[in-house]
Structure formats: C-alpha cells, structure tokens
CSV table of C-alpha atoms in Angstrom, one decimal:
chain,number,residue,atom,x,y,z
A,29,MET,CA,-48.8,-27.2,-70.2
A,30,GLU,CA,-44.1,-28.0,-70.3
A,31,GLN,CA,-41.9,-27.2,-68.3
A,32,GLU,CA,-37.8,-26.8,-69.5
A,33,VAL,CA,-35.3,-25.9,-66.4
A,34,VAL,CA,-31.6,-25.3,-67.4
A,35,THR,CA,-28.8,-24.0,-65.6
A,36,THR,CA,-25.2,-22.4,-65.5
A,37,ARG,CA,-22.8,-21.5,-63.9
A,38,THR,CA,-20.6,-20.0,-66.9
A,39,ARG,CA,-19.8,-16.1,-65.6
A,40,ASN,CA,-19.3,-14.3,-68.8
A,41,VAL,CA,-23.0,-13.4,-69.6
A,42,ASP,CA,-23.0,-13.9,-73.1
A,43,ALA,CA,-21.4,-17.4,-72.9
A,44,ALA,CA,-23.7,-18.4,-69.9
A,45,VAL,CA,-26.6,-17.2,-72.0
A,46,SER,CA,-25.5,-18.9,-75.2
A,47,GLU,CA,-25.0,-22.2,-73.2
A,48,LEU,CA,-28.7,-22.4,-71.9
A,49,CYS,CA,-30.6,-20.9,-74.8
A,50,GLY,CA,-29.0,-24.7,-76.1
A,51,LYS,CA,-29.7,-26.9,-72.8
A,52,LEU,CA,-33.6,-25.7,-74.1
A,53,LYS,CA,-35.5,-28.7,-76.7
A,54,LYS,CA,-38.0,-25.8,-78.2
A,55,ASN,CA,-36.9,-23.1,-80.6
A,56,PRO,CA,-36.6,-19.5,-78.8
A,57,GLY,CA,-40.5,-19.2,-80.1
A,58,SER,CA,-42.7,-21.6,-78.5
A,59,TYR,CA,-42.9,-20.5,-75.4
A,60,GLN,CA,-45.4,-18.0,-74.1
A,61,ALA,CA,-42.8,-17.0,-70.8
A,62,VAL,CA,-39.0,-17.3,-69.6
A,63,ILE,CA,-38.6,-16.6,-66.2
A,64,PHE,CA,-35.1,-16.2,-65.2
A,65,PHE,CA,-32.7,-16.6,-61.3
A,66,ALA,CA,-29.2,-15.2,-61.5
A,67,ALA,CA,-27.1,-14.6,-58.4
A,68,ILE,CA,-26.5,-11.1,-58.0
A,69,ASP,CA,-23.3,-11.0,-58.6
A,70,TYR,CA,-23.6,-11.3,-62.7
A,71,ASP,CA,-24.0,-7.9,-63.9
A,72,PHE,CA,-28.1,-8.5,-64.2
A,73,PRO,CA,-29.3,-5.8,-66.4
A,74,LEU,CA,-27.2,-7.0,-69.2
A,75,LEU,CA,-28.0,-10.7,-67.9
A,76,SER,CA,-31.8,-9.1,-68.8
A,77,GLN,CA,-32.2,-8.0,-71.5
A,78,LYS,CA,-29.8,-10.5,-72.9
A,79,ILE,CA,-32.4,-13.6,-72.5
A,80,LYS,CA,-35.0,-10.6,-73.5
A,81,GLU,CA,-33.0,-10.5,-76.8
A,82,LYS,CA,-33.2,-14.4,-76.9
A,83,PHE,CA,-36.7,-14.4,-77.0
A,84,PRO,CA,-38.8,-11.2,-78.2
A,85,GLU,CA,-42.2,-13.7,-78.4
A,86,SER,CA,-42.2,-13.8,-74.6
A,87,GLU,CA,-42.5,-12.8,-71.5
A,88,VAL,CA,-39.4,-12.7,-69.3
A,89,ILE,CA,-39.3,-12.5,-66.5
A,90,GLY,CA,-36.6,-12.5,-63.9
A,91,ALA,CA,-35.3,-12.2,-60.3
A,92,SER,CA,-32.0,-12.1,-58.3
A,93,THR,CA,-31.7,-14.8,-55.5
A,94,ALA,CA,-29.6,-15.6,-52.3
A,95,GLY,CA,-29.5,-18.9,-54.1
A,96,GLU,CA,-30.7,-21.2,-56.4
A,97,PHE,CA,-32.1,-25.0,-56.5
A,98,SER,CA,-33.3,-27.3,-59.2
A,99,ASP,CA,-33.6,-30.9,-59.7
A,100,GLN,CA,-29.7,-30.6,-59.9
A,101,GLY,CA,-29.1,-29.5,-55.8
A,102,PHE,CA,-28.7,-26.4,-53.5
A,103,THR,CA,-26.5,-24.0,-55.5
A,104,GLU,CA,-24.7,-20.2,-55.3
A,105,GLY,CA,-23.5,-18.4,-57.9
A,106,SER,CA,-25.4,-19.8,-61.0
A,107,ILE,CA,-28.5,-19.1,-63.4
A,108,ILE,CA,-31.9,-21.1,-63.8
A,109,LEU,CA,-33.9,-20.3,-66.9
A,110,THR,CA,-37.1,-21.9,-67.3
A,111,THR,CA,-39.3,-22.4,-69.5
A,112,MET,CA,-43.9,-22.4,-70.1
A,113,SER,CA,-45.4,-23.3,-73.0
A,114,ASP,CA,-49.5,-24.2,-73.5
A,115,SER,CA,-51.2,-23.3,-76.3
A,116,SER,CA,-54.1,-22.8,-74.7
A,117,THR,CA,-52.4,-19.9,-71.7
A,118,ARG,CA,-52.0,-16.5,-71.9
A,119,VAL,CA,-49.4,-14.6,-70.4
A,120,LYS,CA,-49.1,-11.1,-70.2
A,121,GLY,CA,-45.8,-9.3,-67.8
A,122,VAL,CA,-46.0,-5.5,-66.1
A,123,PHE,CA,-43.2,-3.8,-65.1
A,124,ILE,CA,-43.4,-1.4,-61.4
A,125,ASP,CA,-40.6,1.2,-60.2
A,126,GLN,CA,-40.2,3.1,-57.8
A,127,GLY,CA,-42.9,0.6,-56.1
A,128,SER,CA,-41.9,1.6,-52.7
A,129,LYS,CA,-43.0,5.8,-53.2
A,130,TYR,CA,-45.1,5.9,-56.4
A,131,PRO,CA,-46.9,2.3,-57.0
A,132,ILE,CA,-49.7,3.8,-57.6
A,133,LEU,CA,-48.8,5.4,-61.1
A,134,TYR,CA,-48.5,1.9,-62.5
A,135,LYS,CA,-51.9,1.3,-61.8
A,136,SER,CA,-53.0,1.6,-66.2
A,137,ASP,CA,-49.7,-0.7,-66.9
A,138,ILE,CA,-51.5,-3.3,-64.5
A,139,GLU,CA,-55.2,-2.9,-65.8
A,140,ASP,CA,-54.2,-2.9,-70.2
A,141,ALA,CA,-51.4,-6.2,-68.4
A,142,LEU,CA,-54.8,-7.8,-67.4
A,143,LYS,CA,-56.9,-7.3,-70.0
A,144,ALA,CA,-54.5,-8.4,-72.0
A,145,CYS,CA,-54.7,-11.8,-70.7
A,146,GLY,CA,-58.6,-11.5,-70.4
A,147,ILE,CA,-58.4,-11.3,-67.2
A,148,ARG,CA,-61.2,-8.9,-66.0
A,149,ILE,CA,-61.0,-6.5,-62.8
A,150,ASN,CA,-63.7,-6.4,-60.3
A,151,ASP,CA,-65.2,-9.6,-61.1
A,152,SER,CA,-65.7,-12.4,-58.8
A,153,SER,CA,-65.0,-15.3,-60.6
A,154,SER,CA,-61.7,-13.7,-62.1
A,155,HIS,CA,-59.1,-16.3,-59.5
A,156,LYS,CA,-60.5,-19.4,-61.8
A,157,ASP,CA,-59.4,-19.9,-63.9
A,158,ALA,CA,-55.8,-17.2,-63.3
A,159,PHE,CA,-53.0,-16.6,-60.9
A,160,ALA,CA,-50.0,-14.4,-60.5
A,161,LEU,CA,-47.1,-14.8,-60.0
A,162,GLU,CA,-45.0,-12.0,-58.6
A,163,PHE,CA,-40.6,-10.6,-57.5
A,164,THR,CA,-40.7,-8.0,-55.7
A,165,ASN,CA,-37.7,-6.0,-54.8
A,166,ALA,CA,-36.2,-6.1,-51.5
A,167,VAL,CA,-34.0,-3.5,-49.1
A,168,PHE,CA,-36.9,-0.3,-49.3
A,169,ASN,CA,-39.8,-2.4,-47.7
A,170,ALA,CA,-42.3,-2.1,-50.2
A,171,GLU,CA,-43.8,-6.1,-50.8
A,172,GLU,CA,-47.3,-4.9,-48.5
A,173,THR,CA,-46.9,-1.6,-50.0
A,174,ILE,CA,-47.9,-3.5,-53.8
A,175,LEU,CA,-49.7,-6.3,-52.5
A,176,SER,CA,-52.1,-4.1,-51.3
A,177,ASN,CA,-52.4,-1.3,-54.5
A,178,PHE,CA,-52.1,-4.6,-56.8
A,179,TYR,CA,-55.6,-6.0,-55.4
A,180,ALA,CA,-57.5,-3.0,-54.6
A,181,ILE,CA,-56.8,-2.3,-58.6
A,182,ILE,CA,-58.6,-6.4,-59.1
A,183,LYS,CA,-60.9,-6.1,-56.7
A,184,ASN,CA,-60.9,-9.8,-55.5
A,185,ASP,CA,-59.7,-10.7,-52.6
A,186,LYS,CA,-60.3,-14.0,-53.9
A,187,PHE,CA,-57.5,-14.0,-56.7
A,188,ARG,CA,-53.8,-16.0,-56.0
A,189,LEU,CA,-50.8,-15.2,-56.0
A,190,ALA,CA,-47.7,-17.0,-55.8
A,191,GLY,CA,-44.2,-14.8,-55.1
A,192,ALA,CA,-40.8,-13.6,-53.7
A,193,THR,CA,-38.8,-10.8,-52.2
A,194,ALA,CA,-35.6,-11.4,-54.7
A,195,GLY,CA,-33.0,-11.9,-52.8
A,196,TYR,CA,-29.0,-10.8,-52.7
A,197,THR,CA,-25.8,-12.5,-51.2
A,198,GLY,CA,-22.9,-10.1,-49.7
A,199,ASN,CA,-22.3,-7.2,-48.0
A,200,THR,CA,-24.5,-4.8,-50.5
A,201,PRO,CA,-27.7,-4.3,-49.5
A,202,LYS,CA,-28.7,-4.8,-53.5
A,203,SER,CA,-31.6,-6.9,-55.4
A,204,TYR,CA,-33.0,-6.3,-59.1
A,205,VAL,CA,-36.0,-7.4,-60.6
A,206,SER,CA,-36.7,-7.9,-64.5
A,207,TYR,CA,-39.1,-7.2,-66.7
A,208,ASN,CA,-38.2,-8.4,-70.8
A,209,GLY,CA,-34.7,-6.7,-70.1
A,210,ARG,CA,-36.0,-3.5,-67.8
A,211,THR,CA,-35.0,-3.8,-64.3
A,212,THR,CA,-35.2,-2.2,-61.4
A,213,GLN,CA,-33.8,-1.7,-58.2
A,214,ASP,CA,-37.1,-0.8,-56.3
A,215,GLY,CA,-40.1,-2.6,-57.7
A,216,ALA,CA,-41.7,-5.1,-59.1
A,217,VAL,CA,-42.5,-7.6,-62.4
A,218,MET,CA,-45.5,-9.4,-62.0
A,219,LEU,CA,-46.6,-11.9,-64.5
A,220,PHE,CA,-50.5,-12.5,-65.5
A,221,VAL,CA,-51.4,-16.3,-66.3
A,222,LYS,CA,-54.6,-17.1,-67.6
A,223,THR,CA,-54.9,-20.9,-68.1
A,224,LYS,CA,-57.4,-24.5,-68.8
A,225,CYS,CA,-54.2,-25.7,-66.7
A,226,ALA,CA,-55.3,-27.0,-63.4
A,227,PHE,CA,-53.1,-24.8,-61.0
A,228,ASP,CA,-52.3,-25.3,-57.0
A,229,ILE,CA,-50.2,-22.4,-54.6
A,230,ARG,CA,-49.9,-22.9,-51.1
A,231,GLN,CA,-47.2,-21.6,-47.9
A,232,GLU,CA,-45.0,-24.2,-46.7
A,233,ASP,CA,-44.8,-23.0,-42.9
A,234,ILE,CA,-42.1,-25.5,-40.9
A,235,PHE,CA,-43.1,-23.6,-37.7
A,236,ASN,CA,-45.1,-24.2,-34.8
A,237,PRO,CA,-47.2,-22.3,-32.3
A,238,THR,CA,-45.7,-21.9,-28.2
A,239,GLY,CA,-48.6,-21.3,-26.9
A,240,LYS,CA,-46.9,-17.7,-25.6
A,241,GLN,CA,-48.2,-15.0,-26.5
A,242,VAL,CA,-47.3,-11.3,-26.9
A,243,PHE,CA,-49.1,-7.9,-26.9
A,244,VAL,CA,-47.2,-4.8,-29.8
A,245,THR,CA,-48.3,-2.0,-28.0
A,246,GLU,CA,-45.7,0.1,-29.9
A,247,SER,CA,-44.5,-0.4,-33.2
A,248,ASP,CA,-43.2,1.9,-36.4
A,249,THR,CA,-45.6,-0.4,-38.8
A,250,MET,CA,-43.3,1.0,-42.0
A,251,ARG,CA,-40.0,1.0,-41.4
A,252,ARG,CA,-40.7,-2.6,-39.7
A,253,VAL,CA,-40.3,-1.9,-36.1
A,254,ILE,CA,-41.2,-3.0,-32.7
A,255,SER,CA,-40.0,-0.5,-30.3
A,256,THR,CA,-42.6,-1.9,-26.7
A,257,ILE,CA,-44.3,-5.5,-26.8
A,258,ASN,CA,-46.4,-5.5,-23.1
A,259,GLY,CA,-45.8,-1.6,-22.5
A,260,ARG,CA,-41.9,-2.7,-22.0
A,261,ALA,CA,-38.7,-2.8,-24.5
A,262,ALA,CA,-39.4,-5.9,-27.2
A,263,THR,CA,-35.7,-6.8,-26.9
A,264,THR,CA,-36.2,-7.6,-23.2
A,265,VAL,CA,-39.5,-9.9,-22.9
A,266,TYR,CA,-38.5,-11.4,-26.1
A,267,ALA,CA,-35.9,-13.3,-24.0
A,268,GLU,CA,-38.0,-13.4,-20.8
A,269,GLN,CA,-40.3,-15.4,-23.2
A,270,LEU,CA,-37.8,-17.3,-24.5
A,271,GLY,CA,-36.1,-17.8,-20.8
A,272,VAL,CA,-32.6,-16.5,-22.1
A,273,SER,CA,-31.0,-13.3,-21.8
A,274,GLU,CA,-31.3,-10.8,-24.4
A,275,SER,CA,-27.6,-11.3,-26.3
A,276,GLN,CA,-28.5,-15.1,-26.0
A,277,ALA,CA,-31.8,-14.1,-28.1
A,278,ALA,CA,-30.3,-12.8,-30.3
A,279,GLN,CA,-29.1,-16.6,-32.1
A,280,GLN,CA,-32.2,-17.7,-31.4
A,281,THR,CA,-34.5,-15.3,-33.6
A,282,PHE,CA,-34.5,-18.0,-35.9
A,283,GLU,CA,-36.4,-21.3,-34.8
A,284,ASN,CA,-38.2,-18.3,-32.5
A,285,PRO,CA,-39.9,-15.8,-35.4
A,286,PHE,CA,-43.4,-14.0,-34.3
A,287,GLY,CA,-46.6,-15.3,-36.0
A,288,ARG,CA,-49.1,-12.7,-37.0
A,289,PHE,CA,-52.5,-14.2,-37.4
A,290,VAL,CA,-53.7,-12.1,-40.7
A,291,ASN,CA,-56.9,-13.2,-42.0
A,292,GLY,CA,-57.5,-16.0,-39.9
A,293,SER,CA,-54.0,-17.8,-40.4
A,294,LEU,CA,-51.2,-17.4,-39.1
A,295,HIS,CA,-48.2,-16.1,-40.5
A,296,ILE,CA,-44.6,-16.0,-40.2
A,297,ALA,CA,-42.8,-12.5,-39.5
A,298,ALA,CA,-39.6,-13.2,-39.1
A,299,LEU,CA,-36.8,-10.8,-36.1
A,300,ALA,CA,-34.4,-8.9,-38.9
A,301,SER,CA,-31.5,-7.0,-35.4
A,302,PHE,CA,-31.9,-6.2,-32.1
A,303,THR,CA,-31.1,-2.8,-31.8
A,304,PRO,CA,-29.2,-1.0,-28.9
A,305,ASP,CA,-32.2,0.3,-27.0
A,306,LYS,CA,-34.0,-2.7,-27.5
A,307,LYS,CA,-36.9,-2.5,-30.3
A,308,ILE,CA,-37.1,-4.9,-33.0
A,309,THR,CA,-36.8,-4.7,-36.6
A,310,THR,CA,-38.9,-6.9,-38.3
A,311,PHE,CA,-39.2,-8.4,-41.8
A,312,ALA,CA,-42.7,-7.7,-42.1
A,313,ARG,CA,-44.9,-4.9,-41.2
A,314,VAL,CA,-46.1,-5.5,-37.3
A,315,THR,CA,-49.0,-2.6,-36.4
A,316,PRO,CA,-50.0,-1.9,-33.0
A,317,ASN,CA,-52.1,-3.7,-30.7
A,318,THR,CA,-51.5,-6.8,-32.9
A,319,THR,CA,-51.4,-10.0,-30.6
A,320,LEU,CA,-48.2,-11.5,-31.7
A,321,HIS,CA,-47.7,-15.6,-31.2
A,322,LEU,CA,-44.1,-17.4,-30.2
A,323,MET,CA,-43.3,-19.1,-32.7
A,324,HIS,CA,-40.7,-22.7,-32.4
A,325,ILE,CA,-39.2,-24.4,-35.6
A,326,GLY,CA,-40.6,-28.1,-36.3
A,327,ASP,CA,-39.7,-31.1,-38.2
A,328,ALA,CA,-38.5,-29.7,-41.6
A,329,MET,CA,-38.7,-33.3,-43.0
A,330,GLU,CA,-42.6,-34.0,-41.8
A,331,LYS,CA,-43.9,-30.5,-43.0
A,332,ALA,CA,-42.4,-31.5,-46.5
A,333,ASP,CA,-43.8,-34.4,-46.7
A,334,GLU,CA,-47.3,-33.0,-45.9
A,335,THR,CA,-46.7,-30.4,-48.5
A,336,CYS,CA,-45.6,-32.8,-51.7
A,337,ALA,CA,-49.1,-34.7,-50.8
A,338,GLY,CA,-50.7,-32.6,-50.6
A,339,ILE,CA,-50.1,-30.2,-53.9
A,340,LYS,CA,-50.5,-33.8,-55.5
A,341,GLU,CA,-53.5,-34.8,-54.5
A,342,ALA,CA,-54.4,-30.9,-55.8
A,343,ILE,CA,-52.3,-31.5,-58.7
A,344,PRO,CA,-52.7,-34.8,-60.1
A,345,ARG,CA,-49.4,-34.8,-62.8
A,346,PRO,CA,-47.6,-31.5,-62.0
A,347,LYS,CA,-46.1,-30.5,-65.2
A,348,PHE,CA,-45.3,-26.6,-63.9
A,349,THR,CA,-42.8,-26.2,-61.0
A,350,ILE,CA,-41.5,-22.8,-59.3
A,351,MET,CA,-41.0,-22.9,-56.1
A,352,MET,CA,-39.2,-20.2,-53.7
A,353,THR,CA,-37.9,-20.2,-50.4
A,354,CYS,CA,-36.7,-18.3,-47.3
A,355,ILE,CA,-32.9,-18.0,-47.7
A,356,THR,CA,-32.8,-18.2,-43.2
A,357,ARG,CA,-34.7,-22.2,-44.0
A,358,THR,CA,-32.0,-22.7,-47.2
A,359,MET,CA,-29.5,-22.1,-44.8
A,360,TYR,CA,-31.2,-23.7,-41.6
A,361,PHE,CA,-31.7,-27.4,-44.7
A,362,ALA,CA,-27.7,-26.3,-45.6
A,363,ARG,CA,-26.7,-26.6,-40.9
A,364,SER,CA,-29.0,-29.8,-40.5
A,365,ASN,CA,-27.1,-31.8,-43.4
A,366,MET,CA,-30.9,-31.5,-45.2
A,367,GLN,CA,-30.4,-30.2,-48.5
A,368,LYS,CA,-30.2,-33.1,-50.8
A,369,ASP,CA,-33.0,-34.7,-48.9
A,370,ILE,CA,-35.2,-32.1,-49.4
A,371,ILE,CA,-34.1,-32.1,-53.3
A,372,SER,CA,-35.1,-35.7,-52.9
A,373,LYS,CA,-39.2,-35.2,-52.1
A,374,TYR,CA,-39.2,-32.9,-54.8
A,375,ARG,CA,-37.5,-35.1,-57.4
A,376,ASN,CA,-40.5,-37.9,-56.0
A,377,THR,CA,-42.4,-35.5,-56.7
A,378,PHE,CA,-42.4,-33.6,-59.4
A,379,PRO,CA,-40.8,-34.2,-63.0
A,380,THR,CA,-39.6,-31.1,-63.3
A,381,PHE,CA,-38.7,-28.3,-61.1
A,382,CYS,CA,-36.4,-24.6,-60.4
A,383,GLY,CA,-37.0,-22.1,-57.7
A,384,PHE,CA,-34.3,-19.1,-55.3
A,385,SER,CA,-33.8,-18.3,-52.0
A,386,CYS,CA,-35.6,-14.8,-51.6
A,387,TYR,CA,-36.3,-12.3,-48.6
A,388,GLY,CA,-39.5,-13.1,-47.7
A,389,GLU,CA,-42.2,-14.9,-49.4
A,390,GLN,CA,-45.6,-13.6,-50.6
A,391,ILE,CA,-48.8,-15.3,-50.7
A,392,ASP,CA,-52.4,-13.4,-51.6
A,393,ARG,CA,-52.5,-10.7,-49.7
A,394,ILE,CA,-49.9,-11.5,-47.6
A,395,HIS,CA,-46.2,-10.9,-47.2
A,396,CYS,CA,-44.1,-13.1,-44.0
A,397,ASN,CA,-40.4,-14.5,-44.3
A,398,GLN,CA,-39.3,-18.2,-43.1
A,399,THR,CA,-41.5,-19.9,-45.5
A,400,LEU,CA,-41.4,-21.9,-48.5
A,401,VAL,CA,-44.7,-20.8,-51.3
A,402,THR,CA,-45.4,-23.3,-54.6
A,403,LEU,CA,-46.4,-22.2,-57.5
A,404,VAL,CA,-47.5,-26.3,-59.7
A,405,MET,CA,-49.4,-26.0,-62.8
A,406,GLY,CA,-50.9,-29.7,-64.0
A,407,ASP,CA,-53.0,-30.8,-66.9
C-alpha cells in the first residue's frame, strides 16, 4: 500500500487541480482511489468535476471541510488530495442522494458496488478483508439513517466503517460530498475497499465519565431535541448537574457533553444549543427513556499518545492514514496551543497522513461527536 498527500491553497480551481496533480509522483492511472478534502469556499461541484477529469480510471470521493490537516499542520481554506495505490486492493464507490429522505433508493447501487469489490452481502466473514470509508452531508441529520440503511444491506454487524460528516465554515449551513464528479448537499458517498493489507479503524474519545447520570424523559429523536431530563426542563437539569447557572451552562457544552451507551460503549452526543423554552438540541440522536452520562474533558495529549501507540501495535508499518476529527476538537486544540504538538505526534507515528475537521464522526453503526476516527492501512 502506498499513499501520497498533496495540498494547495491556490484559489482558482483549474490552477489548484493542476498544482495538486503536478505534485504527485505517479501518472493518474496508477491510483485505485483518489480522496480529497476542500474548504467550503471553493466551487466544490466544479472542483469535483475537474479532479475526476484528471483521474478518469480512479474512484474519486471528496468532502467539504471545516478545516484540513496534514504533516504541514492544521489549516483552513485549502485543498488536500490523497491517493491509494496497491495492486492487491479493489475499491468501488457509491453515490447516495436525498439521504435524509430516500436512502433506500440506492440499495441496488450499494449492492452493485459491494459486488464489484468482491464483498459478499450477508457474509459473516466479509469484515475480515474489507471495510467502508464514508462521508455524509451535514445539516440534514441523515447520518443515523444512512448507517442503518447500509447495515441492513450488508447484514454483517462486524463490518467496519470509518466516516465523517462533511464540514463547512461561515454562516451558511451547507456542505458537499462527491463521487466521481457528482455532488450532493443531502446524501453520502461510500468507498468500499477489499484488501490483503492489514487495516485498523478506531475512535479516540478525550472525555471521561464524571459519575453523574441523568434520564431522558422526553425527546424528539429525528430532530435531535431533548425536551425534558428527569421529568424537568433539560437545560435546568444540565446546569444543575454542572453546578452553574443556566446562562453559564451554555459556555460548558464542549467540555461537558453527554455520553450514551451504544453497543456496550460510551459514545459522545455533543450539545448544539439551548432553546428559549429550555430544550437542548444535540448533534446526534438521543432517544427517550435513555440514561445519559455527563462527561468531562480529559488529557488530550495523553489520549493522543494512547491512540498512536494502539495503532502502531495493530499496524507496525502504517502506509495509509486518514483521520477525521470533530471541528470542536480542532478549536479546542487551537485555544490550548496544542495543534503543533498533536501534529508532531502524528508525524512521529505515520509516514504519511491527512484528514479534515468535520461536524460528526461515524464508526461502524454509530454516529457521534467530538471524537477522532482513524483509518490506517499497512502492509
């Protein structure tokens, strides 16, 4: 397995694509897959088309970002393009449009893409040499729907998936994902990979349980709104658990999110906002009659060390690395002057790597927030 990572901050799309391609070592036909991350202020549909034109024989997927990063550090307003080349690896992508309403319409497309990779449906061993990389649009709250639809098709709960919600910056809530030049603002793109290479997919969570628990008595799952906790106004109970006023609680949401037990593990559901009628909106679904754990931020550098050590133990010689981190983590690293130290740890672990700041992370069947999801391939 070989990975190349190239970047540009050139604003003109044609010039940017030419610059990116000029930095690559191989001819365009050498790459099984091309993956790109781009700031939202680029003309994303045009960029997607131009990149596909340069790689007509490759599977090309992309996502808009809330920031990008590579061995050059955390950036904004750039394009990162990375490639995958390995003669023993087969890849095939699939495009899902109108994902918040009709993801089932793409059932046959998903089945065809899996088949093209040699991945069998309803095969209890399909996860041993295959996985999926997935990007979903923000804004439409479709992540859980798209994941549920996929696992209903693959029929193997052990099949691994690493994914992220495409990001954006600025005040306009829009994001893009792309497959082979096609783009959507309400859907997803998936890249299926069948390989003889070792691979590792994992999640880093920098939060720890405080020991405090609350019970969701009323919530709107689809709209991601918690109305009452412990039978009372959600905002009031959250503030009481923190020991602060309701106005002060709004400043505590990043460092003190909720954790939900899903499939036996705690996963973060970030708090998005407090409404005037004291409801809490979240970035992931929370069902009624659910126990939530109040979390508190831990030592991010220590967690990064644990993540890197765990990956190196699983993949002693990493060759391909993509990392998807929540935008709130990126902002926290910036406020805490940790960005250079975090990148330094990644440099010491991975010969090549790249990633982007996203609006949510997907690992296997689960959509969550404020975490890091890594995909690493080796020999």
